Coordinates of C-alpha atoms in Angstrom, one line a residue:
Chain A
M11 CA -0.1 0.1 0.1
N12 CA 2.7 2.4 0.7
G13 CA 4.3 1.6 -2.6
G14 CA 1.2 2.7 -4.1
E15 CA 1.1 5.8 -2.3
T16 CA 4.4 6.9 -2.9
P17 CA 3.8 7.5 -6.8
R18 CA 0.9 9.7 -6.1
N19 CA 2.5 11.7 -3.7
E20 CA 5.4 12.5 -6.3
D21 CA 2.4 13.3 -8.8
G22 CA 1.3 16.2 -6.6
T23 CA 4.4 18.2 -7.7
N24 CA 2.4 20.3 -9.4
T25 CA 0.8 21.1 -6.4
P26 CA 2.2 24.2 -4.0
S27 CA 3.9 21.5 -1.7
E28 CA 6.5 22.2 0.8
P29 CA 9.0 19.8 1.2
E30 CA 7.8 18.8 5.0
R31 CA 4.3 18.1 4.0
Q32 CA 5.6 15.4 1.7
Q33 CA 6.4 13.6 4.5
L34 CA 3.0 13.5 6.4
T35 CA 1.0 10.2 5.8
G36 CA -2.7 10.8 4.7
R37 CA -3.9 10.2 8.2
Q38 CA -2.1 13.3 9.5
R39 CA -3.2 15.4 6.9
L40 CA -6.7 14.7 7.6
A41 CA -6.2 15.1 11.4
A42 CA -4.4 18.7 10.5
G43 CA -7.3 19.8 8.5
L44 CA -9.8 19.1 10.6
W45 CA -8.0 20.5 14.1
P46 CA -7.2 22.9 14.8
P47 CA -9.9 24.7 12.7
R48 CA -8.0 27.0 10.5
V49 CA -9.7 30.1 8.0
T50 CA -8.3 29.1 4.9
R51 CA -9.3 30.1 1.2
A52 CA -9.5 26.4 0.5
Q53 CA -11.6 25.7 3.5
L54 CA -13.8 28.5 2.9
I55 CA -14.4 27.4 -0.5
V56 CA -15.0 23.9 0.3
A57 CA -17.3 24.8 3.4
V58 CA -19.2 26.9 0.7
L59 CA -19.7 23.8 -1.9
L60 CA -20.7 21.3 0.5
F61 CA -22.6 23.5 2.1
V62 CA -24.6 23.5 -1.0
L63 CA -23.9 19.7 -1.3
G64 CA -25.6 19.6 2.2
L65 CA -28.6 21.6 1.0
G66 CA -29.4 19.5 -2.0
L67 CA -29.3 16.4 -0.2
A68 CA -31.8 17.6 2.9
I69 CA -34.0 19.0 0.0
Q70 CA -34.2 15.5 -1.8
V71 CA -34.2 13.4 1.3
T72 CA -36.9 15.5 2.7
S73 CA -38.8 15.5 -0.7
N74 CA -38.7 11.7 -1.4
N75 CA -40.0 11.1 2.4
D76 CA -42.7 14.0 2.2
D77 CA -44.4 12.8 -1.0
S78 CA -45.2 9.7 -2.8
A79 CA -42.4 8.6 -5.3
L80 CA -44.3 10.4 -8.0
R81 CA -42.7 13.8 -7.1
G82 CA -39.6 13.1 -8.4
A83 CA -41.0 10.9 -11.4
R84 CA -40.3 12.5 -14.9
Q85 CA -43.3 12.7 -17.3
E86 CA -42.9 9.5 -19.2
D87 CA -42.8 7.7 -16.3
L88 CA -45.6 9.5 -15.1
V89 CA -47.3 8.5 -18.4
R90 CA -46.0 4.8 -18.0
I91 CA -47.4 4.2 -14.2
L92 CA -50.8 6.2 -15.4
D93 CA -51.2 3.5 -18.0
E94 CA -50.7 0.5 -15.7
L95 CA -53.1 2.3 -13.3
D96 CA -55.6 2.5 -15.8
N97 CA -54.9 -1.4 -17.0
R98 CA -54.9 -2.5 -13.3
T99 CA -58.5 -0.8 -12.7
Q100 CA -59.5 -2.0 -16.2
R101 CA -58.7 -5.6 -14.8
L102 CA -60.5 -5.0 -11.7
E103 CA -63.3 -3.5 -13.3
D104 CA -63.4 -6.8 -15.4
E105 CA -63.2 -9.1 -12.7
K106 CA -65.5 -7.2 -10.6
Q107 CA -68.0 -7.7 -13.5
R108 CA -67.3 -11.4 -13.7
L109 CA -67.7 -11.7 -10.0
D110 CA -71.2 -10.1 -10.0
A111 CA -72.3 -12.0 -12.7
Q112 CA -71.4 -15.3 -11.1
R113 CA -73.0 -13.8 -7.7
T114 CA -76.5 -13.2 -9.6
E115 CA -76.0 -16.8 -10.9
L116 CA -75.6 -18.0 -7.7
E117 CA -78.3 -16.5 -6.5
T118 CA -81.1 -17.0 -8.8
S119 CA -79.6 -20.9 -9.2
S120 CA -80.2 -20.9 -5.3
D121 CA -83.3 -19.1 -5.9
Q122 CA -84.6 -21.7 -8.4
A123 CA -83.4 -24.7 -6.3
E124 CA -85.4 -23.1 -3.2
E125 CA -88.5 -23.1 -5.2
A126 CA -88.1 -26.5 -6.6
R127 CA -87.9 -27.7 -3.3
K128 CA -90.8 -25.9 -1.9
Q129 CA -92.6 -27.1 -5.0
T130 CA -91.4 -30.6 -4.3
R131 CA -92.5 -30.6 -0.7
E132 CA -96.4 -29.2 -1.9
K133 CA -96.4 -32.1 -4.1
E134 CA -95.3 -34.3 -1.3
Q135 CA -97.7 -33.1 0.5
Q136 CA -100.7 -33.7 -2.1
L137 CA -99.4 -37.2 -2.8
G138 CA -99.2 -38.0 0.7
I139 CA -103.0 -37.2 1.1
L140 CA -103.7 -39.5 -1.6
A141 CA -101.7 -42.3 -0.4
G142 CA -102.4 -41.9 3.2
T143 CA -99.0 -40.9 4.6
V144 CA -100.1 -37.8 5.9
A145 CA -103.1 -36.4 8.0
A146 CA -105.7 -33.9 6.3
Q147 CA -108.3 -31.7 7.0
G148 CA -111.1 -29.8 5.7
P149 CA -114.9 -29.5 5.4
G150 CA -116.3 -32.8 4.9
I151 CA -119.1 -34.6 5.9
T152 CA -119.3 -37.7 8.7
L153 CA -121.5 -40.8 7.7
T154 CA -122.1 -42.9 10.7
I155 CA -123.8 -46.3 10.0
N156 CA -125.2 -48.0 12.7
D157 CA -126.1 -51.6 12.5
P158 CA -127.6 -53.3 15.4
S159 CA -128.7 -56.8 13.6
G160 CA -125.2 -57.4 11.7
T161 CA -126.7 -56.9 8.3
V162 CA -124.2 -54.6 6.8
E163 CA -122.2 -56.6 4.1
P164 CA -118.7 -55.3 3.4
D165 CA -119.8 -54.8 -0.2
M166 CA -122.2 -51.9 1.0
L167 CA -119.6 -50.4 2.5
L168 CA -117.6 -50.5 -0.7
D169 CA -120.6 -49.1 -2.5
A170 CA -120.5 -46.2 0.0
I171 CA -117.2 -45.5 -0.5
Q172 CA -117.5 -45.8 -4.2
E173 CA -120.3 -43.2 -4.1
L174 CA -118.0 -40.9 -2.1
R175 CA -115.4 -40.9 -4.3
A176 CA -117.8 -40.6 -7.4
A177 CA -119.1 -37.4 -5.5
G178 CA -115.3 -36.0 -5.6
A179 CA -114.1 -37.3 -1.9
E180 CA -110.6 -36.4 -1.5
A181 CA -109.7 -38.1 2.1
I182 CA -111.9 -41.1 3.6
Q183 CA -111.1 -43.1 6.7
V184 CA -113.4 -45.7 8.2
N185 CA -113.5 -46.0 12.0
D186 CA -109.5 -45.7 12.2
V187 CA -108.4 -47.2 8.9
R188 CA -107.5 -45.0 6.2
V189 CA -109.0 -45.5 2.5
V190 CA -106.5 -45.2 -0.2
A191 CA -106.5 -46.8 -4.0
D192 CA -105.6 -50.3 -2.8
T193 CA -108.2 -50.3 0.2
Y194 CA -110.0 -53.4 0.3
F195 CA -113.4 -54.7 1.9
S196 CA -113.6 -58.2 3.2
G197 CA -115.2 -60.6 5.7
T198 CA -119.5 -60.8 6.1
G199 CA -122.1 -59.0 8.1
G200 CA -120.8 -58.1 11.3
D201 CA -117.5 -59.1 11.2
V202 CA -116.4 -56.7 8.4
Q203 CA -112.2 -56.2 7.8
V204 CA -110.9 -53.3 6.3
D205 CA -107.4 -54.3 4.6
G206 CA -107.2 -56.8 7.2
K207 CA -108.4 -54.7 9.9
A208 CA -111.5 -55.8 11.7
V209 CA -114.0 -52.7 12.0
T210 CA -117.1 -53.3 14.1
A211 CA -120.4 -51.0 13.9
P212 CA -121.4 -48.3 14.4
Y213 CA -118.9 -47.7 11.3
V214 CA -117.9 -44.0 11.1
F215 CA -116.5 -42.5 7.4
K216 CA -115.0 -39.1 7.9
V217 CA -114.8 -37.8 4.4
I218 CA -113.3 -34.5 3.3
G219 CA -114.8 -33.1 0.0
K220 CA -117.3 -30.7 -0.7
P221 CA -120.3 -31.1 1.5
Q222 CA -122.6 -29.9 -0.7
D223 CA -121.8 -32.6 -3.3
L224 CA -121.1 -35.5 -0.6
E225 CA -124.2 -35.2 1.2
P226 CA -126.7 -35.5 -1.7
A227 CA -124.7 -38.1 -3.3
L228 CA -125.2 -40.7 -0.2
N229 CA -128.9 -39.6 0.1
I230 CA -130.1 -40.0 -3.4
P231 CA -133.0 -42.5 -4.3
G232 CA -132.4 -45.8 -4.2
G233 CA -128.7 -44.7 -3.0
V234 CA -126.4 -45.8 -0.2
V235 CA -128.7 -44.5 2.7
Q236 CA -131.5 -46.0 1.3
T237 CA -129.8 -49.1 0.7
L238 CA -129.0 -49.5 4.2
E239 CA -132.0 -48.5 5.6
K240 CA -133.5 -51.4 3.7
E241 CA -131.3 -53.8 5.6
Q242 CA -132.3 -52.6 9.1
A243 CA -129.6 -50.4 9.4
T244 CA -129.1 -46.8 10.4
A245 CA -127.3 -44.2 8.3
T246 CA -127.0 -40.4 9.4
V247 CA -124.8 -38.0 7.4
T248 CA -123.7 -34.7 8.9
R249 CA -121.8 -31.8 7.5
A250 CA -118.6 -30.3 9.4
E251 CA -116.8 -27.3 8.1
K252 CA -113.9 -29.0 9.5
I253 CA -113.3 -32.7 9.1
I254 CA -109.7 -34.2 10.6
V255 CA -108.7 -37.7 8.7
D256 CA -105.9 -38.7 10.8
A257 CA -105.7 -42.3 10.3
L258 CA -102.2 -42.8 8.5
R259 CA -100.8 -45.8 6.6
P260 CA -96.8 -46.4 6.3
A261 CA -95.3 -45.1 2.5
K262 CA -94.8 -48.2 0.6
R263 CA -92.4 -48.3 -2.0
P264 CA -93.6 -50.1 -5.0
D265 CA -91.5 -53.2 -5.7
Y266 CA -91.8 -53.4 -9.7
A267 CA -93.5 -50.2 -10.8
R268 CA -90.8 -47.5 -11.2
S269 CA -91.3 -44.0 -12.7
S270 CA -91.2 -43.7 -16.2
A271 CA -90.7 -39.7 -16.0
Q272 CA -87.3 -39.7 -16.6
Chain B
M26 CA -12.7 21.6 9.9
I27 CA -14.9 24.5 8.6
A28 CA -15.8 22.4 5.5
V29 CA -17.5 19.7 7.6
L30 CA -19.0 22.1 9.4
G31 CA -20.3 23.6 6.1
L32 CA -21.6 20.2 5.3
V33 CA -23.6 20.0 8.9
V34 CA -24.9 23.4 8.4
G35 CA -26.4 22.7 5.0
V36 CA -28.1 19.6 5.9
V37 CA -29.6 21.5 8.9
V38 CA -30.9 24.4 7.1
G39 CA -32.2 22.2 4.5
L40 CA -33.9 19.9 7.0
L41 CA -35.4 23.3 8.7
V42 CA -36.3 25.6 6.0
R43 CA -37.5 22.9 3.5
P44 CA -37.6 25.2 0.4
E45 CA -39.7 24.5 -2.3
V46 CA -37.7 23.5 -5.4
P47 CA -39.0 24.8 -9.0
A48 CA -40.7 21.9 -10.9
V49 CA -38.0 22.3 -13.7
V50 CA -34.9 21.6 -11.6
E51 CA -36.4 19.2 -9.3
P52 CA -35.6 15.8 -11.9
Y53 CA -32.2 17.0 -12.0
L54 CA -31.4 17.3 -8.3
P55 CA -30.9 13.9 -7.7
I56 CA -28.2 13.4 -10.0
A57 CA -26.8 16.7 -9.0
V58 CA -26.1 15.5 -5.7
V59 CA -24.5 12.3 -6.7
A60 CA -22.3 14.2 -8.6
A61 CA -21.3 16.2 -6.0
L62 CA -20.9 13.4 -3.9
D63 CA -18.5 11.9 -6.1
A64 CA -16.4 15.3 -6.4
V65 CA -16.4 15.5 -2.4
F66 CA -15.1 12.1 -2.4
G67 CA -12.7 12.8 -5.2
G68 CA -11.4 15.8 -3.4
L69 CA -11.3 14.1 0.0
R70 CA -8.9 11.6 -1.4
A71 CA -7.0 14.1 -3.3
M72 CA -6.4 16.0 0.3
L73 CA -5.3 13.0 1.8
D74 CA -2.9 12.3 -1.0
G75 CA -1.8 15.5 -0.4
I76 CA -2.6 16.8 -4.0
F77 CA -5.6 18.8 -3.1
V78 CA -6.0 22.0 -5.0
D79 CA -9.3 23.9 -4.1
K80 CA -9.4 25.5 -7.7
V81 CA -9.4 21.9 -9.1
F82 CA -12.0 20.8 -6.4
V83 CA -14.2 23.5 -7.5
V84 CA -14.3 23.5 -11.1
S85 CA -14.8 19.4 -10.8
F86 CA -17.7 20.2 -8.2
L87 CA -19.3 22.6 -10.6
S88 CA -18.7 20.8 -13.9
N89 CA -19.9 17.3 -12.2
V90 CA -23.0 18.8 -11.1
V91 CA -23.6 20.7 -14.7
V92 CA -22.6 17.5 -16.8
A93 CA -24.7 15.0 -14.7
A94 CA -27.7 17.5 -15.3
L95 CA -27.0 18.1 -18.8
I96 CA -27.1 14.3 -19.5
V97 CA -30.2 13.5 -17.8
F98 CA -31.6 16.8 -19.3
L99 CA -30.5 15.6 -23.0
G100 CA -31.7 12.2 -22.3
D101 CA -35.2 13.2 -21.1
K102 CA -35.3 15.0 -24.4
L103 CA -34.1 12.0 -26.6
G104 CA -36.6 10.0 -24.7
V105 CA -34.0 7.9 -22.6
G106 CA -34.2 9.7 -19.6
A107 CA -34.9 7.1 -17.4
Q108 CA -32.0 4.8 -18.8
L109 CA -29.3 7.6 -19.2
S110 CA -30.0 8.6 -15.5
T111 CA -29.5 5.0 -14.3
G112 CA -26.2 4.9 -16.3
V113 CA -25.0 8.3 -14.9
V114 CA -25.8 7.1 -11.3
V115 CA -24.1 3.9 -11.7
V116 CA -21.3 5.5 -13.3
F117 CA -20.9 8.1 -9.9
G118 CA -20.9 4.9 -7.7
I119 CA -18.2 3.0 -9.2
R120 CA -16.3 6.3 -8.8
I121 CA -17.5 7.0 -5.3
F122 CA -16.5 3.6 -4.7
S123 CA -12.9 3.7 -6.0
N124 CA -12.6 6.8 -4.1
A125 CA -13.7 5.5 -1.3
A126 CA -11.2 2.5 -1.3
A127 CA -8.2 4.7 -1.7
I128 CA -9.5 6.9 1.3
R129 CA -9.9 3.7 3.4
R130 CA -6.4 2.8 2.6
H131 CA -4.9 6.3 3.7
V132 CA -7.1 6.2 6.7
F133 CA -7.2 2.9 8.0
R134 CA -3.7 1.5 6.3
A135 CA -5.8 -1.7 5.0

């Protein structure tokens, strides 16, 4: 290192250097320049220039800290940044629209699914009334058949059921047996079975339907009521605003028949 | 010593006064500061070498600043301002590093 220094010191021959300064090392020169402070022309000039440098440095640093990075940026940089921001805005706008559309789609589809579920539930209720798996209530009539002498045959009860169905009965129960599509009557007078379950007199038919249709259907001349009365049985029909058919039967899955809807 | 005091006073004044820089000068200020830093490091090295001349320092300081600003100005006009200012900063950075290395050898003898 010292070998590198020597030629540099010799280069300084064009400077007004005294012979004794040649002997000083760099460190000694630095110390001599710093202390004691001497007011020389060189010191003053350098001080002025360093003042300017410090001023510029401080201004630049504060202006960089004060504002965003945009303050010192050149015009082309600003244009580029603006372009990038525009592109970014565009991209985000597109994404927002896409997500909005997706949200709308999801909302409508969930609405549709909800609607389909609702319809399915309603249909299940309707079919449940037909199949006898749910209780039903509504206006209708009660047909009570008293059979003191045991002369009412099962086919007479079946006739009554058919007559009621023809008159638009929607749900029927005999005593505590629900009458559905595959209901059958068996036995003999005084020992009647409905769907294999024994029912005893008095036979109480709870029927939901339009009372104005159901009652005349039973009372017509030569109809159910007259036929029963010929057999020494008594049949009374009473209308009611609210009939509850609450005898149920379990849902049965058909073994062979399948829906051909799909 | 007075030179160091000048630097300190400059920084303090700049921080306290917070002068508004005119918009025309603004893009050139950072480059000018880097150029001035280069001149200062060169001057310090020359002082340690014992070949410091105040006239040379003044001229190199001012010419560094002016030329650096000129290069950036020209670059802006040519539409390559960003690249040119990067180049200027790189060149000055290299010079500052080599000067700092020489100063280090003087001060620490290593």
